[in-house]
Short mmCIF file of C-alpha atoms (C1' of nucleotides) in Angstrom, two decimals:
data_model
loop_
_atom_site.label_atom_id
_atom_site.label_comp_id
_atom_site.label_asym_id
_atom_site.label_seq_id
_atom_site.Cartn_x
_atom_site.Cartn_y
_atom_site.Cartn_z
CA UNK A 24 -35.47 -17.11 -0.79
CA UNK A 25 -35.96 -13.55 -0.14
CA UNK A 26 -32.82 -11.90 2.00
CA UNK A 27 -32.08 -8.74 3.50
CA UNK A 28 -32.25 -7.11 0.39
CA UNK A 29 -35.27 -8.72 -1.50
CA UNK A 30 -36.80 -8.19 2.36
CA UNK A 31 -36.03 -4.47 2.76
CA UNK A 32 -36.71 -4.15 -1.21
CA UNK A 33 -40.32 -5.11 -0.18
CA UNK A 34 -40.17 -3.24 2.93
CA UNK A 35 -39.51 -0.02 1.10
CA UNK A 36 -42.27 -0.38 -1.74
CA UNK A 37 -45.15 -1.75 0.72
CA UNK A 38 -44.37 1.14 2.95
CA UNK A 39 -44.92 3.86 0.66
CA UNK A 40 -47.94 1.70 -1.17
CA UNK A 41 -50.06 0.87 2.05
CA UNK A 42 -49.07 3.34 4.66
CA UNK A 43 -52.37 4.90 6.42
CA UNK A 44 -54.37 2.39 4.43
CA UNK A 45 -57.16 0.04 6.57
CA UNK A 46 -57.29 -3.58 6.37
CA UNK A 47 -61.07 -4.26 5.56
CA UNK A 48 -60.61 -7.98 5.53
CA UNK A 49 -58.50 -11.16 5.56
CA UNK A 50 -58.90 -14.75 3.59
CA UNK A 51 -57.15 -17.65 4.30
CA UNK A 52 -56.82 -19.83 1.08
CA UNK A 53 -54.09 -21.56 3.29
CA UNK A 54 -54.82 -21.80 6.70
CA UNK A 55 -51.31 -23.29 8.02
CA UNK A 56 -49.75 -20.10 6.23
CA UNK A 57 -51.99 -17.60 8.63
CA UNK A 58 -52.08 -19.58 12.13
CA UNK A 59 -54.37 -16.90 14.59
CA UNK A 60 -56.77 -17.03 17.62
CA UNK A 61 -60.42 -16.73 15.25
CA UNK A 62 -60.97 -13.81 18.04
CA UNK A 63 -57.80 -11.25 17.38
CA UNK A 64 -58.59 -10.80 13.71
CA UNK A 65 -62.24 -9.01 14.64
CA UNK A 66 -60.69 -7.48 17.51
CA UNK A 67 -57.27 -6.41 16.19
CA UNK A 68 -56.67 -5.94 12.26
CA UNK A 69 -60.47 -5.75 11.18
CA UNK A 70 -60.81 -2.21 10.74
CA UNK A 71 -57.40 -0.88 11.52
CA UNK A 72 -55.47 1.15 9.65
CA UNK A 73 -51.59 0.49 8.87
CA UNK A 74 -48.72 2.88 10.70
CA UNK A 75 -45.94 1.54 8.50
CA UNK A 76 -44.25 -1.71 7.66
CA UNK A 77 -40.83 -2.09 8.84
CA UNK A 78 -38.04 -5.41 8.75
CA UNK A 79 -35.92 -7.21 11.75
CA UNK A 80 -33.47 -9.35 9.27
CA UNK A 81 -35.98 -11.32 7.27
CA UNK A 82 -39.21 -10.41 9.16
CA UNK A 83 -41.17 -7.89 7.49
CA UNK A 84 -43.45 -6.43 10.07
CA UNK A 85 -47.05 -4.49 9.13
CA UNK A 86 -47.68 -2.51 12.00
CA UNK A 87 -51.36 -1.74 12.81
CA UNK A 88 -52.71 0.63 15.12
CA UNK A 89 -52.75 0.07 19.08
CA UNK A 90 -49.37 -1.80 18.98
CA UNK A 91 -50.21 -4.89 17.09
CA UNK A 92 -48.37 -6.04 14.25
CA UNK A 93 -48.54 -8.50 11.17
CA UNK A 94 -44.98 -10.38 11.37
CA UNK A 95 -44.68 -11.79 7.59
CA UNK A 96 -41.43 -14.45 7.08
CA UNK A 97 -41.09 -15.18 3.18
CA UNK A 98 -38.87 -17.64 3.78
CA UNK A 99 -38.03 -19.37 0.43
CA UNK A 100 -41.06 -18.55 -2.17
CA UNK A 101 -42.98 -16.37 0.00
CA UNK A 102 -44.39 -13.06 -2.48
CA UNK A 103 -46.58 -9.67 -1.12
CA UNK A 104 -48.32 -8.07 -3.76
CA UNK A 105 -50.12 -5.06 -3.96
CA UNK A 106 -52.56 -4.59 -6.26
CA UNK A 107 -55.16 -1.66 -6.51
CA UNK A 108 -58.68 -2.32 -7.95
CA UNK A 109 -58.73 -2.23 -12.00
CA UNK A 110 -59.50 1.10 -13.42
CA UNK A 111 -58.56 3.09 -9.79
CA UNK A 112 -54.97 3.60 -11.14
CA UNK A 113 -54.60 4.94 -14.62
CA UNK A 114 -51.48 3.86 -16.54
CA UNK A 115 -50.25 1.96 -13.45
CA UNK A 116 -52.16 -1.67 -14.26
CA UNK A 117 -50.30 -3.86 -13.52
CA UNK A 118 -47.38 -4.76 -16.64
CA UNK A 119 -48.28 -1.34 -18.38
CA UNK A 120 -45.16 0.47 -17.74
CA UNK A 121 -42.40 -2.53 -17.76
CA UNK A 122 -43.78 -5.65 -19.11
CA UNK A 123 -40.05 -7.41 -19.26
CA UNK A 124 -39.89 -6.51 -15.30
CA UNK A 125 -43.14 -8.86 -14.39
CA UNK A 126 -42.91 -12.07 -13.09
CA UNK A 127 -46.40 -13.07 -12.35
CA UNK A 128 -50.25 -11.94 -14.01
CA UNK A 129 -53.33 -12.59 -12.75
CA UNK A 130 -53.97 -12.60 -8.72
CA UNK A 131 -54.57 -14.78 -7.15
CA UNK A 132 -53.34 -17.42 -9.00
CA UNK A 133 -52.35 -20.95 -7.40
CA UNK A 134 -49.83 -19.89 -5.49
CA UNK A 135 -51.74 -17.40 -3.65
CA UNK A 136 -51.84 -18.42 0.32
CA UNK A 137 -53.86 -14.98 2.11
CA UNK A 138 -55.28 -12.10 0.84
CA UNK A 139 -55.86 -8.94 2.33
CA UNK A 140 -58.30 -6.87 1.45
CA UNK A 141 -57.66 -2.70 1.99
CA UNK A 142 -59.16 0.41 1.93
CA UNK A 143 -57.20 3.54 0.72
CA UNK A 144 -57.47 7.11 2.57
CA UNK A 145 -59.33 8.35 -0.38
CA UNK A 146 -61.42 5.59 -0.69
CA UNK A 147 -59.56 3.17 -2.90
CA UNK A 148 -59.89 -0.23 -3.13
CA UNK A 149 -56.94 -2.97 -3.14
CA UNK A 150 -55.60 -6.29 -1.96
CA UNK A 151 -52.51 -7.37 -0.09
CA UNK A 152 -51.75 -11.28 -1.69
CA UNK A 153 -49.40 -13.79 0.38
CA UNK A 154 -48.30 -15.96 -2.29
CA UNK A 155 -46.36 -18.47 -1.51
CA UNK A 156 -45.44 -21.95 -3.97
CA UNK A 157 -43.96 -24.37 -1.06
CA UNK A 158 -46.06 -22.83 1.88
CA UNK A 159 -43.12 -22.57 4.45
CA UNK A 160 -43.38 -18.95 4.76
CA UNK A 161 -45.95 -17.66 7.72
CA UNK A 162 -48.08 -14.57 9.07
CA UNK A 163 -48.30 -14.09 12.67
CA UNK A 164 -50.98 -11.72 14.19
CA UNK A 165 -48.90 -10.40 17.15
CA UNK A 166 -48.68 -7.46 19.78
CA UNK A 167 -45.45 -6.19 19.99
CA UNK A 168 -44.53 -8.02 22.78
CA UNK A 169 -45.45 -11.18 21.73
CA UNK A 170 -43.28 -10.13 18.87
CA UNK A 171 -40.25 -9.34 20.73
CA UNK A 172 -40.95 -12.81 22.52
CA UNK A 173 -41.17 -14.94 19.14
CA UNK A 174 -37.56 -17.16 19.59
CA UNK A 175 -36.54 -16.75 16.24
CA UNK A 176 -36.83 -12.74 16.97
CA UNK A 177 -35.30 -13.12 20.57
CA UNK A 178 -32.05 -14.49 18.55
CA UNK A 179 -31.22 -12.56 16.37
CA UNK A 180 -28.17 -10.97 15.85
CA UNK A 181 -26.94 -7.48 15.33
CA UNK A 182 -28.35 -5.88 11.60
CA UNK A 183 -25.33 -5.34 9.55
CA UNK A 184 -26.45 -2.82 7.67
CA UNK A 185 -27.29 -0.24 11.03
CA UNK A 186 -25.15 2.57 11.27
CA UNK A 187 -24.14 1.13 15.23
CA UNK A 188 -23.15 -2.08 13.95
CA UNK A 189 -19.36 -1.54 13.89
CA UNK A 190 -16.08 -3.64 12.86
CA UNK A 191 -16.05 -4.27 16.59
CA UNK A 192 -19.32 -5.52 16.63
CA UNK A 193 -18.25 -8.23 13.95
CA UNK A 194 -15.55 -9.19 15.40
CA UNK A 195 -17.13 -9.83 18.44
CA UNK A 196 -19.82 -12.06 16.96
CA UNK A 197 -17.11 -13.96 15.04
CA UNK A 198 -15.07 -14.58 18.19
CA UNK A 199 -18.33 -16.34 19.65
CA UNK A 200 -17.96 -18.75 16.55
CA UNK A 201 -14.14 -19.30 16.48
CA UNK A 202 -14.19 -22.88 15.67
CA UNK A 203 -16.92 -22.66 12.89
CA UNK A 204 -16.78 -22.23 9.25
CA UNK A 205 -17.21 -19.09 8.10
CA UNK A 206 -19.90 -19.46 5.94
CA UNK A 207 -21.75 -21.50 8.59
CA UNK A 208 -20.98 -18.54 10.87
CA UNK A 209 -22.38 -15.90 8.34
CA UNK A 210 -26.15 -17.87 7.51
CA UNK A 211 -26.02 -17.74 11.31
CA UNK A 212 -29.14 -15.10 11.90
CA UNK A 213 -27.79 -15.02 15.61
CA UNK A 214 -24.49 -14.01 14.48
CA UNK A 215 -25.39 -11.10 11.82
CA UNK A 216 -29.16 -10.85 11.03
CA UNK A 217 -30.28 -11.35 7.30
CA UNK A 218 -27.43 -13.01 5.28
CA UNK A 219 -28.83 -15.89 3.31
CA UNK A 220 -27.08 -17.94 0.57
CA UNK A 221 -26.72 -15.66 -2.06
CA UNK A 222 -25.00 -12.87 -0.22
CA UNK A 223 -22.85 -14.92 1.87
CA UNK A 224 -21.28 -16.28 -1.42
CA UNK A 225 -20.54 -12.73 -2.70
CA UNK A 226 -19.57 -10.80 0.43
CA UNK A 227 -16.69 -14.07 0.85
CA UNK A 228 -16.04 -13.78 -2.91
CA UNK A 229 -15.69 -10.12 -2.62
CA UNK A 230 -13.58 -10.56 0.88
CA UNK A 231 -11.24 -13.42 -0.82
CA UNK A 232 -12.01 -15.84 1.73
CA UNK A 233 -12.85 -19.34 1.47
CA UNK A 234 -16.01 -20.61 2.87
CA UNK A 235 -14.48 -23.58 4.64
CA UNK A 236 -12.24 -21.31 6.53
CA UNK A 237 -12.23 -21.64 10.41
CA UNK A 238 -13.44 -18.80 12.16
CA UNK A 239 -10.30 -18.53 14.65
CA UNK A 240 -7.80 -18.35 11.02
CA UNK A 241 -8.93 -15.00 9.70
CA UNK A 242 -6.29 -12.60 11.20
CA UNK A 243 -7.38 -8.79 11.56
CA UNK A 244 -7.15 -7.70 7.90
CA UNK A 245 -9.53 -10.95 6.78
CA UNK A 246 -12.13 -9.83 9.43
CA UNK A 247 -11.75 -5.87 8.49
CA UNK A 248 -12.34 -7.24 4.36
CA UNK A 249 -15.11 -9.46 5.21
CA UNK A 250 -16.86 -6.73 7.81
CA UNK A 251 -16.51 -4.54 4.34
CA UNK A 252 -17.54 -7.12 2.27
CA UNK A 253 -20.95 -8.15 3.93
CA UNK A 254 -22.16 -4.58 4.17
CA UNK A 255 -21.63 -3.44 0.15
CA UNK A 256 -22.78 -6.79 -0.93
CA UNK A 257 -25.83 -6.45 1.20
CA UNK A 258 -26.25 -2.66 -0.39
CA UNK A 259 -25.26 -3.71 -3.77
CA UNK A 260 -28.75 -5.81 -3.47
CA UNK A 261 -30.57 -3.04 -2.41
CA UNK A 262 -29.68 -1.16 -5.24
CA UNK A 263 -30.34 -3.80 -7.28
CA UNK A 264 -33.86 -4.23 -5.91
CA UNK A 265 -32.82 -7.19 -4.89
CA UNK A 266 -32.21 -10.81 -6.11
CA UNK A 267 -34.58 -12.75 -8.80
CA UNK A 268 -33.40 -16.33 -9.73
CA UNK A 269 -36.72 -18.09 -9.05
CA UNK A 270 -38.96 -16.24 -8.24
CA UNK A 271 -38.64 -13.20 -5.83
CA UNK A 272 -40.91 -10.35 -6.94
CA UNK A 273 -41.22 -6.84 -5.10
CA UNK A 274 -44.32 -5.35 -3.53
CA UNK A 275 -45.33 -4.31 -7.07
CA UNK A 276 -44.92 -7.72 -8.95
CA UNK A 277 -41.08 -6.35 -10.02
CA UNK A 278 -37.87 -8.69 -10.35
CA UNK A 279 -34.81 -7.80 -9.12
CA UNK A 280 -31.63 -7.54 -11.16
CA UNK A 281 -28.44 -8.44 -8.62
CA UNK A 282 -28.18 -11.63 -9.88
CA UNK A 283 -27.03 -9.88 -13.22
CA UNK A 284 -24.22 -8.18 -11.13
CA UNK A 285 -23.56 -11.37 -9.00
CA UNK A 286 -19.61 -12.63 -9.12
CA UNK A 287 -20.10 -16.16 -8.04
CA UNK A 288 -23.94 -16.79 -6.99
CA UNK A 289 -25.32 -18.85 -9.98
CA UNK A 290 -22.14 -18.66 -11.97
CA UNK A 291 -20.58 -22.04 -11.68
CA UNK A 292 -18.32 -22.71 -14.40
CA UNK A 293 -18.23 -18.81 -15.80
CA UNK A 294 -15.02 -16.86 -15.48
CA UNK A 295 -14.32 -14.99 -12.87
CA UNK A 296 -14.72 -11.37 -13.05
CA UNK A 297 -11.38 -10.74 -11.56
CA UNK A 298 -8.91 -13.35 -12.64
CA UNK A 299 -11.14 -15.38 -15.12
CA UNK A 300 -10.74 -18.62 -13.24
CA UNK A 301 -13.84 -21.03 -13.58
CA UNK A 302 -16.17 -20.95 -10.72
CA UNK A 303 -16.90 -23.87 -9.22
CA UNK A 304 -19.80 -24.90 -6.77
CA UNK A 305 -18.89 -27.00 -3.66
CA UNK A 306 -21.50 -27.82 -0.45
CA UNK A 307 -20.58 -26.16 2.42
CA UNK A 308 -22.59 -25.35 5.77
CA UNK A 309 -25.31 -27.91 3.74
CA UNK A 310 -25.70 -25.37 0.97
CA UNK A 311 -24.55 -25.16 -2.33
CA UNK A 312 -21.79 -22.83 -2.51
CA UNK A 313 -20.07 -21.04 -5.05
CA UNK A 314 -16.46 -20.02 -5.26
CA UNK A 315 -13.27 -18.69 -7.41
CA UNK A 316 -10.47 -21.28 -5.77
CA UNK A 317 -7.75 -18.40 -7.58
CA UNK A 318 -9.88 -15.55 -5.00
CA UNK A 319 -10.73 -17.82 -2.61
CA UNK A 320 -8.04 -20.18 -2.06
CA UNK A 321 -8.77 -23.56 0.53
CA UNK A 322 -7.04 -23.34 3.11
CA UNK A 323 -6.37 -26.51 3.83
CA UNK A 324 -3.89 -26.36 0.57
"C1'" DC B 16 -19.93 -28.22 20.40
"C1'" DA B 17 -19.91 -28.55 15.31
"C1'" DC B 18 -21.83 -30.59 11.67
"C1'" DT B 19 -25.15 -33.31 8.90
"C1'" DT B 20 -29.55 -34.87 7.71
"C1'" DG B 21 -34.25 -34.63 7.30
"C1'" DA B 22 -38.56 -32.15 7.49
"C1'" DC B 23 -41.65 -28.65 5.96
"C1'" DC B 24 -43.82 -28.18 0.38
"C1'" DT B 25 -44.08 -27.40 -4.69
"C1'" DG B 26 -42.02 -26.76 -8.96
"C1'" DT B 27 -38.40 -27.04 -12.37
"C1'" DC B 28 -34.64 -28.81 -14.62
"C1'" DC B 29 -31.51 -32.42 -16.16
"C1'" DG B 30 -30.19 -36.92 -17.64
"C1'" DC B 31 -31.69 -41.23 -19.33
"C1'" DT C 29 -42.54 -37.37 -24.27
"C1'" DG C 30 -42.10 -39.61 -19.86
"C1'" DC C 31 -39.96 -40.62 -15.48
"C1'" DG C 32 -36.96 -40.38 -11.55
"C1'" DG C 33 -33.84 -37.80 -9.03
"C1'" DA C 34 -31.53 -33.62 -7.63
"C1'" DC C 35 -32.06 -29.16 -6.38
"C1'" DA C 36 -34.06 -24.49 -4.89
"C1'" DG C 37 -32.80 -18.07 -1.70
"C1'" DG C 38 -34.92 -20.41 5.13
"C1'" DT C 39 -35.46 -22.26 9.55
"C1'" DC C 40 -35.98 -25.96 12.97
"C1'" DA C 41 -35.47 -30.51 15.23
"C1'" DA C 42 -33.03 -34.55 15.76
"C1'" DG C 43 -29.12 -37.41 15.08
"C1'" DT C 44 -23.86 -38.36 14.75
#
DNA sequence: CACTTGACCTGTCCGC
DNA sequence: TGCGGACAGGTCAAGT
């Protein structure tokens, strides 16, 4: 579900909420959903306080003291919540300020996969919950080595949103993929790290390419639109605080609001906002796709 | 090599 | 109201 935004959206709110706290404890409702050697919990997050949580494309990371890491994938329903004990926060319960913003109540609830349990520099108590409705998503207890050395780490591709990732870069990676489709090419997380469904759609909408275009047939100016394209749609989602059509919540139980700025994503059968057409939905790359065939003509026509 | 399908899971929505 | 099927933002393995 989550994608570069809804990740980094996270990423930004559990950084500033759990920085410099400790990790007092761990609970594994779900067992496949926290896979770790019994031993390196004790030994390694027991106790240890949090340096920071940063993001490689999708992967949150929780890094711990001593160079060991919690690696967190969301994948399609995966949630982290913080929540501070009742009573510790005053006027910050959770719903009190923006009711019409929450998505979920009571925690844990049925969803709820792991819980942390953490300790605050000034003594405060709260809990970290991994909630997760299908269960694909997964926490990994891992130095940073074994980190670096996870596959799906080890290939991934440039982040499109780094200052050093240039028009050259992108056309690079698409000349790897010449005989692909482009919107294949783009949920590709070895060809640009983090694009997911949602953003593909817009960045090509925004580009005014179609997604069943080869690789090898966007000339110079398509590549230069789409290079453009990726990056504000990716920032337009950060702004947004990301993307909530299910049920993607931030670290503080918030939805996101892109979807209500979203051209195609969601709107099959609305009018365009540029030129009115209908959208239509097609399946492309195995996904459902959304399109405006006036924007985005088919090449193939 | 490129593409599709199915698997992993649970929940929701839509048509009958 | 109930029931079956399709579908859902991600990745991975296996098959064509």
């Amino acid at each position: 579900m989550p994608e570069l935004p809804e990740v980094e959206t996270v990423r930004r709110g559990l950084d500033s909420l759990i920085r410099g706290w400790q990790v007092t404890g761990v609970e594994a409702l779900n067992p496949k959903s926290f896979p770790v050697d019994p031993d390196l919990v004790p030994r390694h997050l027991a106790g240890r306080t949090i340096q920071g949580v940063g993001r490689r494309a999708k992967l949150l990371v929780i890094a711990l003291e001593q160079g060991w890491n919690l690696a967190v994938h969301l994948k399609m329903t995966g949630q982290l919540v913080f929540r501070e004990a009742a009573g510790m926060q005053p006027g910050r319960e959770f719903g009190a300020g923006h009711p019409s913003d929450s998505l979920i109540g009571r925690l844990p609830d049925r969803s709820t996969r792991i819980v942390f349990s953490l300790a605050g520099p000034a003594g405060q108590t709260a809990w970290l919950y991994f909630n997760d409705q299908r269960k694909f998503g997964w926490i990994k207890l891992l130095d940073d080595q074994a980190l670096e050395e996870l596959d799906f780490v080890r290939t991934l591709g440039p982040e499109p949103l780094d200052a050093g990732f240039t028009l050259e870069d992108f056309r690079l990676q698409l000349a790897r993929r010449s005989g692909r489709r482009i919107k294949a090419s783009l949920l590709d997380q070895s060809c640009i790290a983090g694009i997911g469904n949602i953003y593909a759609d817009e960045a090509l909408w925004l580009a005014g390419i179609h997604p069943e275009t080869r690789v090898a047939q966007l000339d110079a100016a398509a590549q230069e639109r789409l290079y453009g394209a990726v990056r504000a749609a990716l920032q337009a989602g950060i702004d947004a605080g990301g993307s909530s059509s299910r049920n993607y919540v931030d670290a503080e139980g918030r939805r996101g609001t892109y979807l209500d700025f979203a051209a195609v994503y969601g709107r099959s059968g609305q009018a365009c906002r540029r030129c009115g057409q209908q959208i239509i939905k097609i399946r492309s790359a195995g996904r459902g796709t959304h399109l405006c065939p006036a924007c985005q003509p088919d090449p193939a026509c």
